[in-house]
PDB file of C-alpha atoms in Angstrom:
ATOM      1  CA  UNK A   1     195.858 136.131  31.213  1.00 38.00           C
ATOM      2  CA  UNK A   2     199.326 136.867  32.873  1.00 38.00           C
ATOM      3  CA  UNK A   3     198.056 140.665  33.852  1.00 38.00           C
ATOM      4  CA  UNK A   4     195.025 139.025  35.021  1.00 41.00           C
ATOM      5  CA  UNK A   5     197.105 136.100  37.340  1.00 42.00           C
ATOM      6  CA  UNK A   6     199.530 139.281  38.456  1.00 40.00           C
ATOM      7  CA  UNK A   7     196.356 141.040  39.744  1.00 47.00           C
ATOM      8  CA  UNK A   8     194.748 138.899  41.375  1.00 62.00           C
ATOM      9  CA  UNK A   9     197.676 137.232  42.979  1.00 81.00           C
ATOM     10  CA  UNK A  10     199.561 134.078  43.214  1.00 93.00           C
ATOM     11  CA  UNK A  11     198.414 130.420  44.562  1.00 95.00           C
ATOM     12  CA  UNK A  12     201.741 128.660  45.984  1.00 96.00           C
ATOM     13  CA  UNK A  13     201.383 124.923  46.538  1.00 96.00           C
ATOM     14  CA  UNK A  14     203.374 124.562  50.099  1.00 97.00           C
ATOM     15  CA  UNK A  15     206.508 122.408  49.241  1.00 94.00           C
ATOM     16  CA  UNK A  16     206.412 122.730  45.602  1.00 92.00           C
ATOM     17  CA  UNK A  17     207.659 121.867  42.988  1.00 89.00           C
ATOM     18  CA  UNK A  18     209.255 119.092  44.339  1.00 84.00           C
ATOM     19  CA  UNK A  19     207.423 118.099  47.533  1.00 83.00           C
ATOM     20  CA  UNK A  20     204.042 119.091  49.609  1.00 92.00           C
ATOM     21  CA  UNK A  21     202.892 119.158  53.373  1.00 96.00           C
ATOM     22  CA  UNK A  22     205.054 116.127  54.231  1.00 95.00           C
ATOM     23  CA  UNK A  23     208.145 115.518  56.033  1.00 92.00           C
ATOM     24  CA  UNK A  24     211.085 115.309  53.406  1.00 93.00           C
ATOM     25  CA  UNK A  25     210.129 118.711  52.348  1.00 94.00           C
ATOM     26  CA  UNK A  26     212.634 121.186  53.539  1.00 95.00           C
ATOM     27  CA  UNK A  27     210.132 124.564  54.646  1.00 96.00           C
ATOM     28  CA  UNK A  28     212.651 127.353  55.248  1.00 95.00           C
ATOM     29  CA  UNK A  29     214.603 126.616  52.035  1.00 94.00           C
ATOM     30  CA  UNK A  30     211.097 126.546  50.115  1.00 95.00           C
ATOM     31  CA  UNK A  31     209.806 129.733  51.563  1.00 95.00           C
ATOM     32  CA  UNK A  32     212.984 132.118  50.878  1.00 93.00           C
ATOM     33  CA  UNK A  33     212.254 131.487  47.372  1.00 91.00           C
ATOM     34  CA  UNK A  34     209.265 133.345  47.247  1.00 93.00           C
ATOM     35  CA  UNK A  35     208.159 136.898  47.958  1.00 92.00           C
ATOM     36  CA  UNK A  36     204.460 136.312  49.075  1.00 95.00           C
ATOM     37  CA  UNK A  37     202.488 139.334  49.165  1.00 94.00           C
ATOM     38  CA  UNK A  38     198.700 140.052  50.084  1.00 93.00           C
ATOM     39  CA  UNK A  39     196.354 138.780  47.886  1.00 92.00           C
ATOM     40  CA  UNK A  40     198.388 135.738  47.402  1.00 95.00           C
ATOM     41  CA  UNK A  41     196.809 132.323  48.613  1.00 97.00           C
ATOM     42  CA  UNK A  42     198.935 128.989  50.349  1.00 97.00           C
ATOM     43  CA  UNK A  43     197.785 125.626  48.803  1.00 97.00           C
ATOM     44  CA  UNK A  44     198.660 123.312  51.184  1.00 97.00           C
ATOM     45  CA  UNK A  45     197.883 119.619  49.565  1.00 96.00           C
ATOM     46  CA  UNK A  46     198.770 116.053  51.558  1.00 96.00           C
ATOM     47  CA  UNK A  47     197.305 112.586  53.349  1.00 95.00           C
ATOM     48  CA  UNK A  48     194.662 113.804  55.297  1.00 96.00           C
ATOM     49  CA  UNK A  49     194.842 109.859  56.952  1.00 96.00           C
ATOM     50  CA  UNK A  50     198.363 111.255  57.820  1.00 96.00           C
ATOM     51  CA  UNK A  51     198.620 114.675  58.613  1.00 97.00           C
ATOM     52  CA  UNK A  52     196.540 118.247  59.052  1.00 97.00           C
ATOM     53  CA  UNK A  53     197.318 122.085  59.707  1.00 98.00           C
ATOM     54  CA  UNK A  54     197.171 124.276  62.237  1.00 98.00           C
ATOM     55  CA  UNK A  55     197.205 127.663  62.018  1.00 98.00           C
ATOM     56  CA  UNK A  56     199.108 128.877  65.320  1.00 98.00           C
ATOM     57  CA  UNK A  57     200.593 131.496  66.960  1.00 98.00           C
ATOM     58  CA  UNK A  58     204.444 132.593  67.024  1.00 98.00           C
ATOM     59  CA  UNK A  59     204.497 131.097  70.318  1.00 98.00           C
ATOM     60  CA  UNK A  60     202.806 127.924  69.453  1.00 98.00           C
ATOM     61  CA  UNK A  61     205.199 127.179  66.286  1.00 98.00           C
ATOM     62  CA  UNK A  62     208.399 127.825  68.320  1.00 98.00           C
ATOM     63  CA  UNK A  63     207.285 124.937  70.536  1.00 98.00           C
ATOM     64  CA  UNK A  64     205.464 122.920  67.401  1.00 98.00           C
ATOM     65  CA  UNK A  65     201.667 123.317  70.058  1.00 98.00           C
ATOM     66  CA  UNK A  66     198.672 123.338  68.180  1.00 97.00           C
ATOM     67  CA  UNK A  67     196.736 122.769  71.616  1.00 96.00           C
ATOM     68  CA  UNK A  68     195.617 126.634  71.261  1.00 96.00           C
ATOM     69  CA  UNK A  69     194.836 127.012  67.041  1.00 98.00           C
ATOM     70  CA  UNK A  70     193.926 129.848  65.550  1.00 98.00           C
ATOM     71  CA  UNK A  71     192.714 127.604  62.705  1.00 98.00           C
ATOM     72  CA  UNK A  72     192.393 123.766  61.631  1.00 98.00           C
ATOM     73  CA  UNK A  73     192.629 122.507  58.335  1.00 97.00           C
ATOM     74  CA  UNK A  74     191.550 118.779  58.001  1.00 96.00           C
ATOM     75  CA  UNK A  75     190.375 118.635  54.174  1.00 97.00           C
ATOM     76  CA  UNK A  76     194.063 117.713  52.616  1.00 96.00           C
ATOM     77  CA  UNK A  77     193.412 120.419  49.760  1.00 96.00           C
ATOM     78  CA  UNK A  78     193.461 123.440  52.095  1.00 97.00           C
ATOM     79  CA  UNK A  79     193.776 126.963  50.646  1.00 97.00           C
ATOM     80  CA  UNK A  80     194.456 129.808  52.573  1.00 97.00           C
ATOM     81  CA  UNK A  81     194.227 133.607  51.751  1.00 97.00           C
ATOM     82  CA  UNK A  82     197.128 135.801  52.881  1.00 96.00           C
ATOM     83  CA  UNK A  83     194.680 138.680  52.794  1.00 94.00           C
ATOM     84  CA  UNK A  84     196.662 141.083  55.161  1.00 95.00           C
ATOM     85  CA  UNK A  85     200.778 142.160  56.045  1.00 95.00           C
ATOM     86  CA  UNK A  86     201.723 140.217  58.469  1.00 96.00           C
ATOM     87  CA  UNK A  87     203.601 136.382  59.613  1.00 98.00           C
ATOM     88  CA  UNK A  88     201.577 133.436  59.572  1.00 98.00           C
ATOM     89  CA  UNK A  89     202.548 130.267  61.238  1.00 98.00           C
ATOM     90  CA  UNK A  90     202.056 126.808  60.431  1.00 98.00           C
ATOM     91  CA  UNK A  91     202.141 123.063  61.936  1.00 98.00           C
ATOM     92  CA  UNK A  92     201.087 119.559  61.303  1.00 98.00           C
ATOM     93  CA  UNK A  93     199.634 119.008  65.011  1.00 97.00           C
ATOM     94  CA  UNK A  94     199.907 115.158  64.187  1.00 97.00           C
ATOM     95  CA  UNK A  95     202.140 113.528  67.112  1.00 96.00           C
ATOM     96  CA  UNK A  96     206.045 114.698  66.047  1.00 97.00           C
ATOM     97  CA  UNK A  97     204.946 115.632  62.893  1.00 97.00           C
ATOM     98  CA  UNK A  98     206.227 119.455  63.694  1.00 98.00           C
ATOM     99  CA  UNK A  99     209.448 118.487  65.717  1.00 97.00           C
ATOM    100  CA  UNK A 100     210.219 116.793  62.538  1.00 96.00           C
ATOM    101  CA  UNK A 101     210.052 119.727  60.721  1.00 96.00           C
ATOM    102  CA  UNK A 102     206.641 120.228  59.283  1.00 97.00           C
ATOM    103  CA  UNK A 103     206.189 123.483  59.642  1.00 98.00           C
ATOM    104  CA  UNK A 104     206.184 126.663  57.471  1.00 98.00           C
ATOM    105  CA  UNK A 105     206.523 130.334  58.546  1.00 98.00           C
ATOM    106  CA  UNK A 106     205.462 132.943  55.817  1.00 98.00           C
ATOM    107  CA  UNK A 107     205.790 136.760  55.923  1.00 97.00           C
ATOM    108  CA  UNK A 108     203.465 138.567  53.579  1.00 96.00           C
ATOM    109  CA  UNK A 109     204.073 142.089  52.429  1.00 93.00           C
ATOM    110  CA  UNK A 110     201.991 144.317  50.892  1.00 89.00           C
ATOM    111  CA  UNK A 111     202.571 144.494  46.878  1.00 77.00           C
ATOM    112  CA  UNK A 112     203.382 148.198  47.301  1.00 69.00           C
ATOM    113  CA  UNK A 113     206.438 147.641  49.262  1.00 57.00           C
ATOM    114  CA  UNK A 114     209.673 146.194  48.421  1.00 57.00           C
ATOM    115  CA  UNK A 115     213.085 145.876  49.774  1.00 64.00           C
ATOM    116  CA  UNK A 116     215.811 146.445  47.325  1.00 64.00           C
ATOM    117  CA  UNK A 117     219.406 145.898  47.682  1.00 66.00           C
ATOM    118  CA  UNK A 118     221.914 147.972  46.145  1.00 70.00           C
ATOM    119  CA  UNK A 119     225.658 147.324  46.080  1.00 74.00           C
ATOM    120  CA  UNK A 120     228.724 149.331  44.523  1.00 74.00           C
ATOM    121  CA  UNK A 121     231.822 148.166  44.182  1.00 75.00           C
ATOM    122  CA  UNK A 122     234.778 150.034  45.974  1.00 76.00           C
ATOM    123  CA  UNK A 123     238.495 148.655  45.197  1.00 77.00           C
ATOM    124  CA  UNK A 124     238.036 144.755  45.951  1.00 79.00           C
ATOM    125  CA  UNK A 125     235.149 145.574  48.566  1.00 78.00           C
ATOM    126  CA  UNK A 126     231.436 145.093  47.102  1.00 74.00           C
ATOM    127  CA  UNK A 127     229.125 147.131  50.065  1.00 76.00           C
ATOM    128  CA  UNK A 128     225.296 146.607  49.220  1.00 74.00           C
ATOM    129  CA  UNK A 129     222.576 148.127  51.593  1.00 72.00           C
ATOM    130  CA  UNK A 130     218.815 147.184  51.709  1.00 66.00           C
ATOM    131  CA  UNK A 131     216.229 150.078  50.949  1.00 64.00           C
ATOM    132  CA  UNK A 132     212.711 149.319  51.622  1.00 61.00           C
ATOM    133  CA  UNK A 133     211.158 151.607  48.118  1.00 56.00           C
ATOM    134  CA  UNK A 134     207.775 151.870  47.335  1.00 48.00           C
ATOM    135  CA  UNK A 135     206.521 149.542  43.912  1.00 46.00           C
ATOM    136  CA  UNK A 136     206.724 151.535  40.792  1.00 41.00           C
ATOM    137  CA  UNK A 137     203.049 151.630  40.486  1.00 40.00           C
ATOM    138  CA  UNK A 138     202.737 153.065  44.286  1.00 41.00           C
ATOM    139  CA  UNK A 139     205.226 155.803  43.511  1.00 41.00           C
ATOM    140  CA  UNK A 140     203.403 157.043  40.520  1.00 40.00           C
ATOM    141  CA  UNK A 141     200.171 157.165  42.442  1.00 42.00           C
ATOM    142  CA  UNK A 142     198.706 154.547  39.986  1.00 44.00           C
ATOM    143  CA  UNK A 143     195.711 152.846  41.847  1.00 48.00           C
ATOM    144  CA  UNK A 144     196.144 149.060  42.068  1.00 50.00           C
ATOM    145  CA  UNK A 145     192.040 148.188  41.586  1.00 51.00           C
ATOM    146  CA  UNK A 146     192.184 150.168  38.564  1.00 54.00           C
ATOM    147  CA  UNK A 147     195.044 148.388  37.212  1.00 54.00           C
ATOM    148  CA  UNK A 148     193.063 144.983  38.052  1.00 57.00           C
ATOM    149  CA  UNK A 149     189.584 146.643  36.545  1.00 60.00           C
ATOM    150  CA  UNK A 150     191.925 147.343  33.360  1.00 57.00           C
ATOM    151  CA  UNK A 151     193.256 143.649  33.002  1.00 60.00           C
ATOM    152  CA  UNK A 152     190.042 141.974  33.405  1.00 60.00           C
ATOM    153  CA  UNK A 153     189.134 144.200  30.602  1.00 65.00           C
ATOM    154  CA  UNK A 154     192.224 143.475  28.353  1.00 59.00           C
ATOM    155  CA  UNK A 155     191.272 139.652  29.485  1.00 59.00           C
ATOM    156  CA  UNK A 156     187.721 139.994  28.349  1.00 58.00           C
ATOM    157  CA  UNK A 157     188.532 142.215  24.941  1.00 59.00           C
ATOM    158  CA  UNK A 158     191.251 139.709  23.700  1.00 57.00           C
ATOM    159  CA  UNK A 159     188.520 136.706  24.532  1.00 54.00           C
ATOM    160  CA  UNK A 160     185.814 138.638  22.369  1.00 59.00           C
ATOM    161  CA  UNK A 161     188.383 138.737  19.837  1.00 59.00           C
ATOM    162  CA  UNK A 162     188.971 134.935  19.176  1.00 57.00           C
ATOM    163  CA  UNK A 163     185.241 134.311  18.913  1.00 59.00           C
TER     164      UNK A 163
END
């Protein structure tokens, strides 16, 4: 099931573990603890008698306006795909709501890619650079739908095998 979850992507619940859409949660700390990548999916959960989310520009969260969306979510259990690369910004467009600090600005990148640092130690200095390296998988060529085709299978072989 953990090859199958890996495959299909992640669902991260905005805020979690310890808080939501609300306005104690602290966004920027939350976010550079996770490496989102395409196929993931945001969960953003809360009041919908006290807030929403807007889906705006870069423009539009750097002055917390949600006069020009690019979406609205109003249901309170809002899930949204991070299909493609690329930043996607967020607001509650509830009066002060984003000027408080509800909003959330997450960078997906594609699973292929990653940015590794490596360091080596020289005397008492420590010099580490970043190197952008293509996944494992990528670099051997190994075609990411087949790898899902082949957990679903591993999924649905170990099911046939408990009943």
């Amino acid at each position: 099931m953990a090859m199958l979850g890996t495959a299909l992507g992640a669902r991260h619940t905005v805020g979690a573990p310890d808080g939501s859409w609300d306005h104690q949660t602290n966004y920027s700390q939350w976010v550079s603890t996770i490496r989102f990548i395409t196929s993931d999916e945001l969960k953003f959960q809360y009041s919908t008698a006290m807030h929403n989310v807007v889906k705006v520009s870069k423009t539009g969260y750097d002055s917390c306006n949600g006069s020009s969306p690019i979406a609205t979510f109003l249901t309170g259990n809002d899930v949204v795909p991070l299909a493609t690369v690329g930043t996607r910004y967020f607001i509650c467009d509830i009066s002060g709501h984003c000027d408080a600090g509800m909003k959330v600005e997450v960078n997906a990148k594609s699973k292929e890619v990653w940015t590794v640092q490596r360091c080596r130690r020289t005397g008492n200095r420590r010099r580490c650079q970043s190197e952008t390296v293509l996944s494992s998988t990528a670099a051997a060529g190994v075609d990411q739908s087949a790898v899902a085709r082949l957990a679903l299978i591993v999924v649905a072989a170990g099911l046939m095998l408990f009943f």
